[in-house]
Coordinates of C-alpha atoms in Angstrom, one line a residue:
X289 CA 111.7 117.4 51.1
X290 CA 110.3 116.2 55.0
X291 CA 111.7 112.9 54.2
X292 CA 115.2 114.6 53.1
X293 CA 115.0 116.4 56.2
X294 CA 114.1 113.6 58.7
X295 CA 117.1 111.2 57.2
X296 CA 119.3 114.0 58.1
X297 CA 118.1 114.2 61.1
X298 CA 117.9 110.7 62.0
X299 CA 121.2 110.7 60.5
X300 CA 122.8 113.2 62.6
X301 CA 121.2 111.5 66.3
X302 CA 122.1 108.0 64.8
X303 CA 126.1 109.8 64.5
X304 CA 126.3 110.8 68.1
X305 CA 125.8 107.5 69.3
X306 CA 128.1 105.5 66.7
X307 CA 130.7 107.9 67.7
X308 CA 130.3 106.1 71.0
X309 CA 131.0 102.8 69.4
X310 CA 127.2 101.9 69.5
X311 CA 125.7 99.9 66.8
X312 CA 122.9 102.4 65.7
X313 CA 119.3 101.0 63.2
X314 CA 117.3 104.1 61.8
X315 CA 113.7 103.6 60.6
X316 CA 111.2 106.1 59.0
X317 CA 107.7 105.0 59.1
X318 CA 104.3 106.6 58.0
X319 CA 100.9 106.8 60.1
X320 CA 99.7 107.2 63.3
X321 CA 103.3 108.2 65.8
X322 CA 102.1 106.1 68.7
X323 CA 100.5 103.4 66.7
X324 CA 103.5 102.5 64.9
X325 CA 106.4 103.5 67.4
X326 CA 104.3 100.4 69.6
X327 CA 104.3 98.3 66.4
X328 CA 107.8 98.6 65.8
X329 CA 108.9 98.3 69.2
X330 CA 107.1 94.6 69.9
X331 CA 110.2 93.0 70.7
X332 CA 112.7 95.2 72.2
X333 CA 113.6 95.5 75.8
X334 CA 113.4 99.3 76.2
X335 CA 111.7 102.4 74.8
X336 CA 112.9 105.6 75.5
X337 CA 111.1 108.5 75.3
X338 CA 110.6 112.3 76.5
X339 CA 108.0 114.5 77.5
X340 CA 107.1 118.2 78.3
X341 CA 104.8 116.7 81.3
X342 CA 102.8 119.4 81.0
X343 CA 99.8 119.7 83.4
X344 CA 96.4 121.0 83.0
X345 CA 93.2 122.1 84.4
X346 CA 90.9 118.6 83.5
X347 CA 94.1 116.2 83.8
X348 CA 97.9 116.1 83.3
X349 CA 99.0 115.7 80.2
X350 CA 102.4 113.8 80.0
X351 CA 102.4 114.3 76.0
X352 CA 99.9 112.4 73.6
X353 CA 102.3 110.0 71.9
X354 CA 104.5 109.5 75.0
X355 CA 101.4 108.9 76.9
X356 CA 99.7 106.5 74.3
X357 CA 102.8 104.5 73.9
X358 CA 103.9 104.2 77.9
X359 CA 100.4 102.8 78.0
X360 CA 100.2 100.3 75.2
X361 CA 103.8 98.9 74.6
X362 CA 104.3 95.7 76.2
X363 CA 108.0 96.8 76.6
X364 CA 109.1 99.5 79.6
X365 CA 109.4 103.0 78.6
X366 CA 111.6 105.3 80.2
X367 CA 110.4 109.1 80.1
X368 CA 112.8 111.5 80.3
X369 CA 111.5 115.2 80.8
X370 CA 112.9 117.7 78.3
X371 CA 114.7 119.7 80.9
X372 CA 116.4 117.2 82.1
X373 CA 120.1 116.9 82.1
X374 CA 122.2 114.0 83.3
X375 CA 124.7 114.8 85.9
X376 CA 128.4 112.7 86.0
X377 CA 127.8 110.2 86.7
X378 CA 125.1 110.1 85.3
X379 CA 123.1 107.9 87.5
X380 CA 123.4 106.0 91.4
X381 CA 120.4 104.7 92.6
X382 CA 117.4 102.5 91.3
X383 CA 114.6 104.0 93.3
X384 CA 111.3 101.3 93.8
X385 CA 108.4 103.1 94.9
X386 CA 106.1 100.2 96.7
X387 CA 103.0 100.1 98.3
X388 CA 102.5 97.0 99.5
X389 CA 100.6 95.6 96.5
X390 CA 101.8 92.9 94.4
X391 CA 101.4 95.6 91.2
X392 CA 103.9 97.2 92.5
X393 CA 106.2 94.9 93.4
X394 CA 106.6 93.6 90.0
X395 CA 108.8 96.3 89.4
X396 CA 111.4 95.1 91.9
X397 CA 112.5 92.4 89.1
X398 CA 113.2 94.9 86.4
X399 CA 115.0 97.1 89.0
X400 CA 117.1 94.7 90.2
X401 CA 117.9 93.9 86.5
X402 CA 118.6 97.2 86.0
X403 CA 121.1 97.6 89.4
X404 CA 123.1 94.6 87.8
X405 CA 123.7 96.3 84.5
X406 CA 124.5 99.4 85.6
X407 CA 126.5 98.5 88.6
X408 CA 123.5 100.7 90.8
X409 CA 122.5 100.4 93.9
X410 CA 118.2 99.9 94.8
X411 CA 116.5 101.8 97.0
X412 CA 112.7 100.8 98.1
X413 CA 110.6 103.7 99.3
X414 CA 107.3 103.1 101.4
X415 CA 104.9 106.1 102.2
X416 CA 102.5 105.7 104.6
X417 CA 99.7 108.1 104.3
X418 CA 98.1 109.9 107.6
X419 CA 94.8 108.7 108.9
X420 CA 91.6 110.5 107.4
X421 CA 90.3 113.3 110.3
X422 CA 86.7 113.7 111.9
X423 CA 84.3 116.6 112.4
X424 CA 83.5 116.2 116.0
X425 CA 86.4 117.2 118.9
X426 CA 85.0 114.0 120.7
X427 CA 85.7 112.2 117.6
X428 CA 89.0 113.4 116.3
X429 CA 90.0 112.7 120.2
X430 CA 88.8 109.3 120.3
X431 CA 89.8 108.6 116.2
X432 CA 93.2 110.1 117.1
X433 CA 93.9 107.8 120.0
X434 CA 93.1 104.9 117.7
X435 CA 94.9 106.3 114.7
X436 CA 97.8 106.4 117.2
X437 CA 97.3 103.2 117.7
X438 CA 97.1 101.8 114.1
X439 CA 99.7 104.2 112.7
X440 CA 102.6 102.5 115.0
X441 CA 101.4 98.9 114.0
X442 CA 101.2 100.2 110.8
X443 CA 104.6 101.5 110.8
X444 CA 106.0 98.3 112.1
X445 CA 104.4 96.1 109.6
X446 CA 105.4 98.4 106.9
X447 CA 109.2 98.5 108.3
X448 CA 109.0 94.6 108.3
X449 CA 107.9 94.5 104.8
X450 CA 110.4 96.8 103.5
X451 CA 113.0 94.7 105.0
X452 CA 111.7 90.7 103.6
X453 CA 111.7 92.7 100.2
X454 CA 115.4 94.4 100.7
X455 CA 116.1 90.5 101.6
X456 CA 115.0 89.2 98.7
X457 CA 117.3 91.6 96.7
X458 CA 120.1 90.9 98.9
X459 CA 119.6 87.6 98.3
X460 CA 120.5 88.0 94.7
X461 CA 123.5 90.0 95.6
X462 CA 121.4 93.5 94.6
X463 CA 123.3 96.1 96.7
X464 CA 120.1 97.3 98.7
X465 CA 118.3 100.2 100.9
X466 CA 115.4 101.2 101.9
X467 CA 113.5 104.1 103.4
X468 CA 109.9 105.0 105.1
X469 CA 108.1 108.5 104.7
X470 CA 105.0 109.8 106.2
X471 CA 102.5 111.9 104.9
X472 CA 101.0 112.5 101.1
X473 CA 102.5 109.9 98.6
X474 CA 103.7 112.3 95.7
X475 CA 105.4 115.0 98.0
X476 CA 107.2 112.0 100.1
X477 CA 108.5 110.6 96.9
X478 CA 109.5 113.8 95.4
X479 CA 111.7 114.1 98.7
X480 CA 112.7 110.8 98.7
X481 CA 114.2 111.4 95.2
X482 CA 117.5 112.2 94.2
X483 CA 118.9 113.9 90.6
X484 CA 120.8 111.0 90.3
X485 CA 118.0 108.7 90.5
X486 CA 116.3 106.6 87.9
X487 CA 112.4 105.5 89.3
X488 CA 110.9 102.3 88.2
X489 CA 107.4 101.5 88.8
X490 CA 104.6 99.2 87.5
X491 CA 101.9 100.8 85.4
X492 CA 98.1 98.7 84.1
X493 CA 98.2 101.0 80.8
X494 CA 94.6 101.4 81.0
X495 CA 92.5 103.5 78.8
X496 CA 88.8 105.3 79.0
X497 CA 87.4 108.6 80.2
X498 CA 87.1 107.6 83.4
X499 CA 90.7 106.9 84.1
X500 CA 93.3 108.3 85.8
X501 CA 96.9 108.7 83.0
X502 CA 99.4 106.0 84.2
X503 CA 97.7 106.5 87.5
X504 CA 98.0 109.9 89.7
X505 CA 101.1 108.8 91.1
X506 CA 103.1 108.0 88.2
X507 CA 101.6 110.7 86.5
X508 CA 102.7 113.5 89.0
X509 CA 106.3 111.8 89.1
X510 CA 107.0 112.4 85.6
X511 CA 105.6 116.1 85.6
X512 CA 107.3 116.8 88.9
X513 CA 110.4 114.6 89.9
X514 CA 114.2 115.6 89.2
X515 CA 114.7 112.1 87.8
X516 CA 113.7 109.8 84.6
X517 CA 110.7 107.8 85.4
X518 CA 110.8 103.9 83.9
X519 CA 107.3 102.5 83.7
X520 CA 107.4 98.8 83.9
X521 CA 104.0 97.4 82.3
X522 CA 101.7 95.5 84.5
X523 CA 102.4 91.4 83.9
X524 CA 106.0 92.2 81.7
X525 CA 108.2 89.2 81.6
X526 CA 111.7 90.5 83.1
X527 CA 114.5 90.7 80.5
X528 CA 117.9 89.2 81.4
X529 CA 119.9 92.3 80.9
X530 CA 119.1 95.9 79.1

């Protein structure tokens, strides 16, 4: 029967890890995938997942369950595309993508965490995007002299910020770095990341037809970066350890 088949399937993942000395818990459950796998999961500390990250015409499409659950768990879910393939070793650096916001710096907690458990170093990556251009040559001439303006006090602030939140992290003896890029956020970050990288960023989870899924950054990450994506949701209370 289906049931026959998923034990022995469940069976055979649950092997490869006890093999590895890991204490291993299989559960079969009926209904709705996404509904029940964010049921089930109310109290752990981590829910790992993969995805196609396919993309389409209207929107991209990270997977229905994956997307459903990375939205409405209240734990983190890592999503791991299917072609990925961990290198030896397998990981190196927790990268924190920030944009100055206090969303986004709630991931800095859970990366930090992270760093500590897996003996990782954090690296905190700002991208500051290029001032918006004008129609006019008298404009873009006088809008370029101010945007030459604003972008080095920009860059300055941004350099200053980067380094009071690499401080913090040092501070809690987080082995730390940090980088700036220039130019469009997703194609900065997909340079700024490594194969060896795990991201961690902070998601709201929201739903409607209006929305954007997991916002366009994260979004594009997952369909596009060489590295596992960790979404961190919105107002999480950081676990001691993973």
């Amino acid at each position: 029967t289906l049931f026959q088949t998923d034990a022995e399937y469940l069976t055979r993942i649950a092997e490869s890890f006890r093999a590895q000395g890991r204490e291993v818990e299989t559960l079969r459950i009926a209904g709705d995938p996404a509904e029940r796998i964010v049921e089930t999961a109310a109290d752990v500390d981590l829910i790992v997942m993969a995805t196609h990250g396919r993309g389409g015409t209207n929107r991209a499409f990270l997977g229905s369950v994956t997307d459903q659950v990375a939205r409405a768990a209240s734990a983190p879910t890592l999503i791991v595309r299917g072609s990925y393939r961990p290198a030896s070793p397998p990981l190196t650096r927790v990268l924190v993508p920030l944009d100055g916001s206090p969303l986004a710096e709630e991931a800095v907690p859970v990366a930090a965490t992270l760093a500590n458990e897996l003996d990782l170093r954090v690296h905190l990556v700002r991208v500051l995007t290029p001032p918006r251009t004008w129609s006019s040559a008298s404009s873009r001439r006088r809008s370029g002299e101010r945007a030459e303006q604003a972008t080095a006090s920009d860059e300055q602030a941004v350099r200053a910020y980067l380094e009071e939140q690499a401080q913090r992290l040092s501070d809690q003896d987080v082995v730390v770095s940090h980088e700036l890029h220039s130019g469009s956020v997703v194609p900065a970050l997909r340079t700024a990341i490594r194969p060896r990288d795990i991201v961690v960023m902070t998601t709201h989870g929201r739903y409607g037809v209006r929305r954007l899924v997991l916002g366009s950054v994260a979004d594009a990450l997952i369909r596009q970066a060489s590295a596992p994506i960790l979404l961190v949701p919105a107002g999480m209370a950081v676990p001691s350890r993973y």
